[in-house]
Tab-separated table of C-alpha atoms and ligand atoms in Angstrom:
chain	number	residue	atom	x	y	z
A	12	UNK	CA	-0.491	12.436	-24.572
A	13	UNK	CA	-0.578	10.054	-27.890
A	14	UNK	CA	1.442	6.796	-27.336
A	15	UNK	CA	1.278	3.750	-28.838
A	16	UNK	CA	2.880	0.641	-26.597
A	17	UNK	CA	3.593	-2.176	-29.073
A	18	UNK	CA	3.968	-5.833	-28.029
A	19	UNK	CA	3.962	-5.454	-24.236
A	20	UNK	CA	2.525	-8.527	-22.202
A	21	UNK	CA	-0.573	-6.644	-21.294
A	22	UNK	CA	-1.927	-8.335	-18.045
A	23	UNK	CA	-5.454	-7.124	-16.026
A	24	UNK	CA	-6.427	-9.330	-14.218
A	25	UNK	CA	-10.062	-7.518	-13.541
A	26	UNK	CA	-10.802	-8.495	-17.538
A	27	UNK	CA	-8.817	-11.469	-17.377
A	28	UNK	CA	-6.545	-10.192	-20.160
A	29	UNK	CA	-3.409	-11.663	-20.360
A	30	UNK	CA	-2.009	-11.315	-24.123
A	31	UNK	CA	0.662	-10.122	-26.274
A	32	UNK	CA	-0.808	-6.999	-27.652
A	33	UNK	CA	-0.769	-2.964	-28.866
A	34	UNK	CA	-1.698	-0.261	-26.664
A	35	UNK	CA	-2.551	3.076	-28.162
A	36	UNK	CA	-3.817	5.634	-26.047
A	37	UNK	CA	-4.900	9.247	-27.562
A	38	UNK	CA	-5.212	12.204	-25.587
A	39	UNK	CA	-4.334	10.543	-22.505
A	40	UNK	CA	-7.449	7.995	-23.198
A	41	UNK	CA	-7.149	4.198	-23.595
A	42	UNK	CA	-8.053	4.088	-27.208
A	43	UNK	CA	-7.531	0.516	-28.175
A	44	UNK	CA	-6.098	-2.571	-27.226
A	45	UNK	CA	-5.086	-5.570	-29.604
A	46	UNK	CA	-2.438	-7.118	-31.189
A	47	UNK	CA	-0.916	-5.164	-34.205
A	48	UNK	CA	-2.481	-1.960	-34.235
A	49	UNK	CA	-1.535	0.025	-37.421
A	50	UNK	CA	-1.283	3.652	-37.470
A	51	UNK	CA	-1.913	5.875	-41.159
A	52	UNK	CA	0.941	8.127	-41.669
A	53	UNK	CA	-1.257	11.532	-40.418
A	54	UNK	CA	-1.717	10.293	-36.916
A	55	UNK	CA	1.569	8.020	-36.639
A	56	UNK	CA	3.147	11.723	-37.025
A	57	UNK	CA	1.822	12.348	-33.227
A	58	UNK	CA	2.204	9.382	-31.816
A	59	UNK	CA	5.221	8.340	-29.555
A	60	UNK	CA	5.970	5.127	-30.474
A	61	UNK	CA	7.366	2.748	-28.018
A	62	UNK	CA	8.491	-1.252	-28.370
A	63	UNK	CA	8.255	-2.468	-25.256
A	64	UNK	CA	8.719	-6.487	-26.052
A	65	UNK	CA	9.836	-8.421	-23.617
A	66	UNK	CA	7.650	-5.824	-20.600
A	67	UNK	CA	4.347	-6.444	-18.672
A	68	UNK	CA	1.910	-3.934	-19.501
A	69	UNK	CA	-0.498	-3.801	-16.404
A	70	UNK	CA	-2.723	-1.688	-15.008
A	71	UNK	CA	-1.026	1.231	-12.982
A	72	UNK	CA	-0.633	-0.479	-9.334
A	73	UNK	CA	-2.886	1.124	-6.397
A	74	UNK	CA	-1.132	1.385	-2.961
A	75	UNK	CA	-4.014	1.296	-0.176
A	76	UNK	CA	-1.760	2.380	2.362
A	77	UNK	CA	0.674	5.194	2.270
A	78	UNK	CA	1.924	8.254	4.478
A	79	UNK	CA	2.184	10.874	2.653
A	80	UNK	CA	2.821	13.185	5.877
A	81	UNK	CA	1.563	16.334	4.317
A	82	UNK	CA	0.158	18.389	6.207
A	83	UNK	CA	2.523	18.984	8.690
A	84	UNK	CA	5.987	16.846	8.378
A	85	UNK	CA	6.776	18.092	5.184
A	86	UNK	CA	10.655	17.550	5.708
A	87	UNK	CA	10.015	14.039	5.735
A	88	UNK	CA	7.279	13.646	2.707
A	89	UNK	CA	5.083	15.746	0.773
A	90	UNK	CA	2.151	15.070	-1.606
A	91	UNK	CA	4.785	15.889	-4.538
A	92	UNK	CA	7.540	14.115	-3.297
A	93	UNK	CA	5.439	11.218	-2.214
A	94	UNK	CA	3.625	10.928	-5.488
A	95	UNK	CA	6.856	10.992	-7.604
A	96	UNK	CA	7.917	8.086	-5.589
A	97	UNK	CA	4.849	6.304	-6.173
A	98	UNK	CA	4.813	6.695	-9.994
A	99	UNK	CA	8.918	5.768	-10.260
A	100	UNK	CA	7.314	2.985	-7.897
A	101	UNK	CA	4.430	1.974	-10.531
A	102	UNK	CA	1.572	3.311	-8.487
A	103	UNK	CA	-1.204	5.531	-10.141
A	104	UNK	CA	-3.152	5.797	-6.793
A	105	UNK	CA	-2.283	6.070	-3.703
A	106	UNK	CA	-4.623	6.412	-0.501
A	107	UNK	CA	-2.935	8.196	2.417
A	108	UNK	CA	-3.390	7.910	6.085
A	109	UNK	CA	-4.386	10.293	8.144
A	110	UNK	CA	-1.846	10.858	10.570
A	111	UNK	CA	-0.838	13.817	9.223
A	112	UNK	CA	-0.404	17.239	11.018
A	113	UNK	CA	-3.227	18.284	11.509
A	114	UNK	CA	-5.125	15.115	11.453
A	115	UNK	CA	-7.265	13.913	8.751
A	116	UNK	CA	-10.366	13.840	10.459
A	117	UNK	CA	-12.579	17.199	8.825
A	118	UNK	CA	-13.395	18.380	5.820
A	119	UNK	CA	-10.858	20.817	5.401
A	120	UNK	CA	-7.157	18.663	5.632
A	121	UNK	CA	-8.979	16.091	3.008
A	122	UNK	CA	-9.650	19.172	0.992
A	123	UNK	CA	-6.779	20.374	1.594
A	124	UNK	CA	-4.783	17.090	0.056
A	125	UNK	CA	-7.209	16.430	-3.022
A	126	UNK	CA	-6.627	20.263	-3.848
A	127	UNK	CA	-2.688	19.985	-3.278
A	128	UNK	CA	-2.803	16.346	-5.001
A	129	UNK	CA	-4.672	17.972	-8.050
A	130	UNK	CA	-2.183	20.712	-8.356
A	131	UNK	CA	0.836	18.951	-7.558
A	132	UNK	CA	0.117	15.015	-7.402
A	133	UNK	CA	2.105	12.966	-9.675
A	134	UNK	CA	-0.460	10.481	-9.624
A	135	UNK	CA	-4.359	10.356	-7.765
A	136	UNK	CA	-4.218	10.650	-4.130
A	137	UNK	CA	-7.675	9.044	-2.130
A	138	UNK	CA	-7.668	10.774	1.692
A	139	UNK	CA	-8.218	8.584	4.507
A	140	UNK	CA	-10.339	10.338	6.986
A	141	UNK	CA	-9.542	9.510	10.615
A	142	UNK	CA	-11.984	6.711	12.973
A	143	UNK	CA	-11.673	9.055	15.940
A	144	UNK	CA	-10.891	13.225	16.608
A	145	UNK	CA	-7.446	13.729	16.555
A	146	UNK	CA	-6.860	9.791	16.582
A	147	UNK	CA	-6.962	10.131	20.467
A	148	UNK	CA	-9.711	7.170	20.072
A	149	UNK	CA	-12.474	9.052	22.426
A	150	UNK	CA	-14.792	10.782	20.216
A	151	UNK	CA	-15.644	9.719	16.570
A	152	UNK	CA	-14.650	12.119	13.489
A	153	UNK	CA	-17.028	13.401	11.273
A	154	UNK	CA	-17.460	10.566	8.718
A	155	UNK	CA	-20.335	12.060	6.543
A	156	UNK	CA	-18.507	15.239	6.479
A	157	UNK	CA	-15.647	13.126	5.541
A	158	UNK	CA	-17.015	11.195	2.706
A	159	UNK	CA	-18.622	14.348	1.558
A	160	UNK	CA	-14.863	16.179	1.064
A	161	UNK	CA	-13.931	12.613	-0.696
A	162	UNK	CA	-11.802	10.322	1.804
A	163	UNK	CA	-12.549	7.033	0.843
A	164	UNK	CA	-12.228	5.259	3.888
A	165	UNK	CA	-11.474	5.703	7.887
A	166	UNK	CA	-9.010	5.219	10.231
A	167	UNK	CA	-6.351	5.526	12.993
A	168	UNK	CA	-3.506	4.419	11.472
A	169	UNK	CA	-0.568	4.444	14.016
A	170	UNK	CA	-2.911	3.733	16.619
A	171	UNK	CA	-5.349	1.309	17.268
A	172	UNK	CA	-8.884	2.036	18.380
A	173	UNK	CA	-8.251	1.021	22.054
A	174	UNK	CA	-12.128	1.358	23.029
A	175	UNK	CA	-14.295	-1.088	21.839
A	176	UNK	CA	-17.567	0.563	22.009
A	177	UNK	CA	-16.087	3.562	19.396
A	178	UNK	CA	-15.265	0.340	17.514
A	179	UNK	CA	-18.225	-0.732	17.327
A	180	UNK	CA	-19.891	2.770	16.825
A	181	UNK	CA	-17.154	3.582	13.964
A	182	UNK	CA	-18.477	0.353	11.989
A	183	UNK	CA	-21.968	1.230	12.156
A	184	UNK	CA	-21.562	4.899	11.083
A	185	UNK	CA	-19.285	3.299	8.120
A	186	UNK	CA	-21.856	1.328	7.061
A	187	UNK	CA	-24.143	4.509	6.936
A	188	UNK	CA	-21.511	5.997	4.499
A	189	UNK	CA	-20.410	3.419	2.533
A	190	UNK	CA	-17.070	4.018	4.396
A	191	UNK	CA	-14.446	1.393	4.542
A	192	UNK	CA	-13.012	1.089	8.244
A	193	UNK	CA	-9.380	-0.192	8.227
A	194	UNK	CA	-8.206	-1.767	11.351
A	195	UNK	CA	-4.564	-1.297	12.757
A	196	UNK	CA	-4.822	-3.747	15.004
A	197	UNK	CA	-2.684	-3.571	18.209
A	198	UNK	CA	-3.740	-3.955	21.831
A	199	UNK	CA	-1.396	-0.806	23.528
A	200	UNK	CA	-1.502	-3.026	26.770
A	201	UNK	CA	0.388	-6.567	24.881
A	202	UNK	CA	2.400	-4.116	23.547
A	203	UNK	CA	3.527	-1.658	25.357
A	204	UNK	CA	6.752	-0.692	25.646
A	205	UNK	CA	7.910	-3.255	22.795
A	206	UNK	CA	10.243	-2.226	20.332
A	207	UNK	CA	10.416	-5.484	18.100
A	208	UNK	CA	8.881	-9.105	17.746
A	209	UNK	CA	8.863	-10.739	20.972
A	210	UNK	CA	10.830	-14.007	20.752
A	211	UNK	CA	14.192	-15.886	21.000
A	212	UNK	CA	15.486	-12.720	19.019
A	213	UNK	CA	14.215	-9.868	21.538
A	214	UNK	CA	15.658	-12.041	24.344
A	215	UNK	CA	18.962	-12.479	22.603
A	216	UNK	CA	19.008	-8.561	21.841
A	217	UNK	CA	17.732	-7.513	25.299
A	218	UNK	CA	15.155	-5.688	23.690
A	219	UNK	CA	11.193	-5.010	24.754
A	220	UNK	CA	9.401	-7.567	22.488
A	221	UNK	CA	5.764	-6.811	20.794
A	222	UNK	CA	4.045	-10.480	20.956
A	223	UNK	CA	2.253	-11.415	18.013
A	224	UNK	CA	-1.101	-11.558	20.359
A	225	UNK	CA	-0.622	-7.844	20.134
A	226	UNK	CA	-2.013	-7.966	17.180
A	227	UNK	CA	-4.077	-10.867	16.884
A	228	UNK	CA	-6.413	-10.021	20.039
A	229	UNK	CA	-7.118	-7.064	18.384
A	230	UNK	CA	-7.728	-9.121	14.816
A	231	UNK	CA	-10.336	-11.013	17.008
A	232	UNK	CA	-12.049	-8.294	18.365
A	233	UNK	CA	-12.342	-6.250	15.224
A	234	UNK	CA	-13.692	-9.477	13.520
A	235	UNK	CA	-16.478	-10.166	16.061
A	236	UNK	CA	-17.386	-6.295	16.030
A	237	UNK	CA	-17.569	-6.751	12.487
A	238	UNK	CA	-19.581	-10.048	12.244
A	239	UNK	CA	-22.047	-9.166	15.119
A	240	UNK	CA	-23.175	-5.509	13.233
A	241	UNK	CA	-23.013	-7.117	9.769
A	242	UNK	CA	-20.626	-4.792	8.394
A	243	UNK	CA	-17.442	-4.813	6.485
A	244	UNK	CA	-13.948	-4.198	7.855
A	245	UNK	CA	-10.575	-4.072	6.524
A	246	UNK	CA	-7.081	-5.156	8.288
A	247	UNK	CA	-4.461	-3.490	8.218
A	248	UNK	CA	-0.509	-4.360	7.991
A	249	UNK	CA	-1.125	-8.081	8.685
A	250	UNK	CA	1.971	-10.064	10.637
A	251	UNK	CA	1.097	-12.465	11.909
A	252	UNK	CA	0.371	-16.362	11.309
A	253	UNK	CA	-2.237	-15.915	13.844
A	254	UNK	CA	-3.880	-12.601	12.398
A	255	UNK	CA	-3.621	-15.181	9.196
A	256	UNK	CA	-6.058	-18.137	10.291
A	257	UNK	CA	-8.314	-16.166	12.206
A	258	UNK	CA	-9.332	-13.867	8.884
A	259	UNK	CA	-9.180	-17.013	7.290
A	260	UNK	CA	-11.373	-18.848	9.030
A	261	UNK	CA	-13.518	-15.785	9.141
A	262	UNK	CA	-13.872	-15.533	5.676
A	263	UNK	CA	-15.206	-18.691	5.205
A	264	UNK	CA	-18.230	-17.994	8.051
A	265	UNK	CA	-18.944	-14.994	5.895
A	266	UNK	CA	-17.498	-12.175	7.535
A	267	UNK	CA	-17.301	-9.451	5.727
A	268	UNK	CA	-13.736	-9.323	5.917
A	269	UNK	CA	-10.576	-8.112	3.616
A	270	UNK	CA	-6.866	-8.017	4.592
A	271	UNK	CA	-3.742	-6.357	3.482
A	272	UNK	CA	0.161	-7.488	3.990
A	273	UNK	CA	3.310	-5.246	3.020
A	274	UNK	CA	6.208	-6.315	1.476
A	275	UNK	CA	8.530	-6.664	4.325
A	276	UNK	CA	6.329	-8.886	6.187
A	277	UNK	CA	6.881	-11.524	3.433
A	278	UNK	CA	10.667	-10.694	2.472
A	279	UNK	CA	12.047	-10.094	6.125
A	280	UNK	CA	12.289	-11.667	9.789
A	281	UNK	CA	12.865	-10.136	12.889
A	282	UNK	CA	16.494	-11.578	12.880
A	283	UNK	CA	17.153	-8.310	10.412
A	284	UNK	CA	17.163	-6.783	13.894
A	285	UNK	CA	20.313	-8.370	15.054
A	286	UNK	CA	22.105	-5.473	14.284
A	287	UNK	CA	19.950	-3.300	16.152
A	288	UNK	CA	19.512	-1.216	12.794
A	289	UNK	CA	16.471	1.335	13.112
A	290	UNK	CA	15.556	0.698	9.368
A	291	UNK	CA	14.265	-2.492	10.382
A	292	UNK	CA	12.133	-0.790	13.228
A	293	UNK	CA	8.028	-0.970	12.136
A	294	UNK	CA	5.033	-1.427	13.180
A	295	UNK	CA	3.799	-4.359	13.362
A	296	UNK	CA	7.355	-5.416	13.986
A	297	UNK	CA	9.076	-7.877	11.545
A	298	UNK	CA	7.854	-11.092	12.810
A	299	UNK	CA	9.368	-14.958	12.847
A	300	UNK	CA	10.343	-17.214	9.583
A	301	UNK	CA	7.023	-18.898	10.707
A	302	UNK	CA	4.734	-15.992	10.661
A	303	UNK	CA	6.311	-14.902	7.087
A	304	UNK	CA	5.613	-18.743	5.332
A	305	UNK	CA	1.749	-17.799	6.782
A	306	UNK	CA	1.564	-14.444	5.559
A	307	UNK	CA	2.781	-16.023	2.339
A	308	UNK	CA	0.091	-18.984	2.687
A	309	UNK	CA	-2.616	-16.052	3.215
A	310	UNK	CA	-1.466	-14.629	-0.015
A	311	UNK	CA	-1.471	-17.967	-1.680
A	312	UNK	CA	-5.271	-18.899	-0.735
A	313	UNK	CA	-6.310	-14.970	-0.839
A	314	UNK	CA	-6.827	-14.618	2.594
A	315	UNK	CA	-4.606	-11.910	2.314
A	316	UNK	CA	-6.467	-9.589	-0.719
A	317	UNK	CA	-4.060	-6.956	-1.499
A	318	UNK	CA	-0.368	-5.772	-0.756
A	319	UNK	CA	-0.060	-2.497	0.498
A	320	UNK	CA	3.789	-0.773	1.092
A	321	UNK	CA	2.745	1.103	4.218
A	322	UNK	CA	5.032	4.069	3.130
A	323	UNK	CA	6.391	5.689	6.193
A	324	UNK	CA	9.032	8.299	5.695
A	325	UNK	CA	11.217	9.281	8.393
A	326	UNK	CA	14.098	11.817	8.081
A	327	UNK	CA	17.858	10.681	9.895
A	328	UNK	CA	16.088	12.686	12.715
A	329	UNK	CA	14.029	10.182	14.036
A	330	UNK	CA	15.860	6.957	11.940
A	331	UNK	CA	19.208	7.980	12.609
A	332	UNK	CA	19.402	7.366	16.638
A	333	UNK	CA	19.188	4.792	19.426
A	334	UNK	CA	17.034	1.649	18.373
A	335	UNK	CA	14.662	2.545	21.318
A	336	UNK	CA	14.093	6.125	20.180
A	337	UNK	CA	13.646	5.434	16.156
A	338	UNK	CA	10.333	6.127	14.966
A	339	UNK	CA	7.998	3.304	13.415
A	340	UNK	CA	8.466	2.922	9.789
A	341	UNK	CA	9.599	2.367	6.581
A	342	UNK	CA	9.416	3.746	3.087
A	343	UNK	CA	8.106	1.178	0.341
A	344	UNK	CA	6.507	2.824	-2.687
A	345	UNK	CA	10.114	2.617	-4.640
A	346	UNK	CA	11.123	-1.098	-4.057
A	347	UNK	CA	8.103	-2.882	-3.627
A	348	UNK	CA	7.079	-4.432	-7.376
A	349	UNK	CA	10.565	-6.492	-7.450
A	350	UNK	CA	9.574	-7.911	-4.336
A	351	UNK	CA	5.956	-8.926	-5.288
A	352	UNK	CA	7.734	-10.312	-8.219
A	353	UNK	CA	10.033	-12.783	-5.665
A	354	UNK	CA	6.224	-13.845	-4.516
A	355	UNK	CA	5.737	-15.244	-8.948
A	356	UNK	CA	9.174	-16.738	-8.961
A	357	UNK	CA	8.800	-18.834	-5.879
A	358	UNK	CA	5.589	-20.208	-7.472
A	359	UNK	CA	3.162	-18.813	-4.194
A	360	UNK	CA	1.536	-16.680	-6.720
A	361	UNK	CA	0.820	-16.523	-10.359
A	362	UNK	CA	1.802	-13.396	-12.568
A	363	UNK	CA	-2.028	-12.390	-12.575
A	364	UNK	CA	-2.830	-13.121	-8.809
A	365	UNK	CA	0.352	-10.670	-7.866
A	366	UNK	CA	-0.696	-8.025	-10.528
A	367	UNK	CA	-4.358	-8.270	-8.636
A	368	UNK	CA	-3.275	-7.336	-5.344
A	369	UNK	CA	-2.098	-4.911	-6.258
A	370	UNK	CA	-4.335	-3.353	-9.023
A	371	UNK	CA	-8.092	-4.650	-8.930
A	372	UNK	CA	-8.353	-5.811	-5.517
A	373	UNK	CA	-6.940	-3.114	-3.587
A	374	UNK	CA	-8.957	-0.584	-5.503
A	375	UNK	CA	-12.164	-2.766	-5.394
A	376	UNK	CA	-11.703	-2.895	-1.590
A	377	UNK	CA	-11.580	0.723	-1.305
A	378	UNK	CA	-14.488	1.362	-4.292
A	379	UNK	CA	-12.505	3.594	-6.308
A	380	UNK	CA	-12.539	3.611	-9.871
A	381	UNK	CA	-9.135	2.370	-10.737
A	382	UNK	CA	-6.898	-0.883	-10.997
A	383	UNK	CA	-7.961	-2.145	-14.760
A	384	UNK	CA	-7.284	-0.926	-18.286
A	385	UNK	CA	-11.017	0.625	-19.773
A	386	UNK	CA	-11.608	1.578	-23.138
A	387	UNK	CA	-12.132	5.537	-23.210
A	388	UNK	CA	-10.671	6.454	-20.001
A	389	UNK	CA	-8.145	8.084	-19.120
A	390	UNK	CA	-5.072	5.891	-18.872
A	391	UNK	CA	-3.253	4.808	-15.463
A	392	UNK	CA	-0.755	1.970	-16.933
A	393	UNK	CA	2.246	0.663	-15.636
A	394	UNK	CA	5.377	-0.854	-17.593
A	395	UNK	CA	7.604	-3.875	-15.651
A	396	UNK	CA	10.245	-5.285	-17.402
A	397	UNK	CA	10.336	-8.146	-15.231
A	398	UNK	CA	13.782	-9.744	-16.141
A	399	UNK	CA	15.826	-6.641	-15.350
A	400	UNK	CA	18.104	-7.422	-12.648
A	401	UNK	CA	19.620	-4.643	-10.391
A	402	UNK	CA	20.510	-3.013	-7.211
A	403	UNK	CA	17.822	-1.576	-4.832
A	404	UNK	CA	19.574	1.989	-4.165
A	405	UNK	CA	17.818	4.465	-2.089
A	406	UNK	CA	19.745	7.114	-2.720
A	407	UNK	CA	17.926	7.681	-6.019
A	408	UNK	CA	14.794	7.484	-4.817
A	409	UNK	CA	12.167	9.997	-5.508
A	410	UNK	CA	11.023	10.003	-1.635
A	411	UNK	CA	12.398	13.047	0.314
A	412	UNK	CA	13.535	9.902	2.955
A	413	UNK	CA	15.946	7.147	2.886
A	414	UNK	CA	14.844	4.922	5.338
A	415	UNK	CA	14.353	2.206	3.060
A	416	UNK	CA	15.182	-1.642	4.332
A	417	UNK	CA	15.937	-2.897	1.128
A	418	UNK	CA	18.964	-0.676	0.475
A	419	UNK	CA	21.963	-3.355	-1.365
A	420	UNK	CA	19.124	-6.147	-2.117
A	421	UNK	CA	19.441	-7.225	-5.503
A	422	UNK	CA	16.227	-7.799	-7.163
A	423	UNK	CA	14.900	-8.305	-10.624
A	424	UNK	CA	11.539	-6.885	-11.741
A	425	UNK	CA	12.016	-2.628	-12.711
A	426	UNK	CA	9.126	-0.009	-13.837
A	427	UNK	CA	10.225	1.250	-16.826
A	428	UNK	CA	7.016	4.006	-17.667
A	429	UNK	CA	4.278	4.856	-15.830
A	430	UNK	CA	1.389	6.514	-17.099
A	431	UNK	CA	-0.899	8.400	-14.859
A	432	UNK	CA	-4.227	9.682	-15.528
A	433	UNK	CA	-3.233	10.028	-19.385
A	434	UNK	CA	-0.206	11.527	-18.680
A	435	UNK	CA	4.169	10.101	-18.984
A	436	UNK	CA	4.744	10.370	-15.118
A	437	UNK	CA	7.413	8.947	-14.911
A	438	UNK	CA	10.189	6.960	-17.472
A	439	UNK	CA	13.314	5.277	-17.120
A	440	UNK	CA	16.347	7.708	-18.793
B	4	DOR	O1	5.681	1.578	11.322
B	4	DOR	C1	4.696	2.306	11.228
B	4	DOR	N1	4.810	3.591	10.841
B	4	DOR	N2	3.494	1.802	11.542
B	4	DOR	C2	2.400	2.581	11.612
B	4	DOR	O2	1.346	2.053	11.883
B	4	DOR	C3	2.498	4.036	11.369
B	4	DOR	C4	3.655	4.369	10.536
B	4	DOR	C5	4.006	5.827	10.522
B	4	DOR	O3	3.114	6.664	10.417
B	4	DOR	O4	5.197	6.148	10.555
């Protein structure tokens, strides 16, 4: 619980810090933070020592959007598993959607994970209640009952909220709460029966394509809803080049809105599907080369606030079939800081705007104390060593599933310790 991290790159962007300097942390607390701290002999004694010259030291990364899938599809996740996989990953908190089985959406299941997080977390785990009963988008959940158990925010994650009077209704209650509603936007009509992007590449396939109005009608809607009641809303998994200017140009009337992307929506293109490969089968689909240059543009000019992996796990069960029967989703928690790294080496962000999307402004978004380095608290801190070049291999992964996209990419950018909550949770051997 004593380690001292000596002349690390320690970046937060939330202080502005950006400086070669000592960490020492004592008792699992953030005890200082400067350049050259010396040690007397006594305490040296207890003190792990590390050099880590040449490595970012950065606040440990927050992941607003995960599946955990505990309770109930335990073979494909579980709140161990899941938060082992977020630590190798870098994360130190994780919020998790409630699809689960049961649902999210009472007191009890978001009991039931902070309890099973607390006694078996790797890392902190902040429930997501569910916008509607059951996510069946007819009656609204419980969302002071929810807050009360600790979920941090609401939604239906998977689904949309098809009606737009619970819509409407959810973001007022929110506001009551001080709950964050997080949109997946999809109309089920544009998209129904779609199984990737609609375009020249679903027509050459002879697949069912998902347009990217799909998502963007819903974008609209959610945006007005949000504008006309005065409250805040957050989307979810943003595509789309469209879903892009229309937050944009919301933000600058003053809507009250934040957006997230995921890593494969600025690294990939629906052309992965050529090979009609069921890793490459999400939700929002991989869109065109088009829509991936705006999501990076949103990034660039923060319309886009924080990158999220969207962790999905799926066993070979529902990966390992016909494209038109593989389940939505991809894992992401293990593979995604190389990629946010390809984001500073192609100049669309800098070093401290990538670390902030994924530290400070996801964790700001969803109001929980994390996402910067304070004196006196318990320490969530992530080491990158951001030169290290390797092979992304899923097969070592700490996620019970391998349906990872990235599989054979080389990257460069590799967690090499991650402290959570005070604690080594995980270090490179
Ligand atoms: O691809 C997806 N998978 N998109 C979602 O919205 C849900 C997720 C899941 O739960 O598997």
């Amino acid at each position: 619980m004593n380690f001292l991290l000596q002349n690390g790159r320690v970046i937060d962007p939330a202080s502005g810090r950006d400086e070669v300097a000592d960490v020492l942390i004592l008792d699992g607390l953030l005890a200082d933070l400067r350049p050259n701290i010396e040690l007397s002999a006594e305490r040296a004694a207890t003190v792990e020592v590390m050099d880590v010259a040449g490595c970012w030291v950065v606040p440990g990364l927050v992941d607003m959007h995960v599946h955990l899938r505990e309770p109930g599809e335990e073979y494909k996740e579980t709140i161990a598993s899941g938060t082992r996989a977020a630590v190798a990953g870098g994360y130190t908190a994780v919020a998790c959607m409630p699809n689960t089985h049961p649902v999210n959406d009472n007191a009890a299941v978001t009991r039931f994970i902070l309890d099973r997080a607390r006694e078996q977390g790797a890392c902190r785990v902040f429930p997501v209640g569910a916008i509607s009963k059951g996510l069946t988008g007819e009656n609204l959940a419980e969302f002071g009952e929810l807050r009360a158990a600790g979920a941090v925010a609401v939604t239906d994650d998977g689904r949309p909220v098809m009606n737009s009077l619970l819509m409407r209704r959810a973001l007022e209650y929110a506001r009551a709460f001080d709950l964050l509603v997080i949109s997946h936007a999809e109309d089920l009509n544009l998209s129904h029966g779609g199984l990737m992007n609609e375009g020249p590449v679903s027509t050459a396939q002879g697949l069912a394509g998902i347009p990217g109005s799909a998502e963007e009608v819903m974008v609209s809607r959610d945006l007005i809803l949000a504008e006309w009641a005065k409250t805040r809303v957050h989307i979810a998994h943003v595509s789309t080049a469209g879903s892009v200017r229309l937050i944009r140009e919301a933000k600058q009337r003053g809507v009250q809105v934040t957006a997230e992307t995921a890593p494969h929506y600025f690294t990939l293109t629906d052309e992965a599907l050529f090979g009609f490969d069921p890793v490459y089968k999400v939700n929002p689909p991989l869109r065109r080369p088009e829509d991936v240059a705006a999501v990076k543009e949103g990034l660039r000019d923060g319309t886009l606030d924080a990158i999220a992996t969207d962790h999905a796990p799926h066993s070979m069960l529902e990966k390992d079939t016909e494209f038109e029967y593989a389940a939505n989703g991809m894992i992401g928690l293990e593979s995604a800081a190389p990629l946010i790294l390809e984001l500073v080496r192609e100049g669309v962000l800098s070093t401290a705007e990538a670390i902030a999307k994924v530290t400070c402004h996801p964790a700001n978004i969803l109001g929980i104390p994390a996402g910067t380095l304070t004196i006196g608290q318990l320490v969530d801190l992530t080491v990158i060593d951001p030169e290290h070049e390797y092979t992304i291999d899923c097969t070592t992964f700490q996620s019970k599933s391998r349906n990872c996209p990235f599989h054979g990419r080389k990257v460069r950018g590799r967690i090499e310790l991650t402290l959570a909550q005070g604690r080594k949770a995980f270090a490179r051997s």
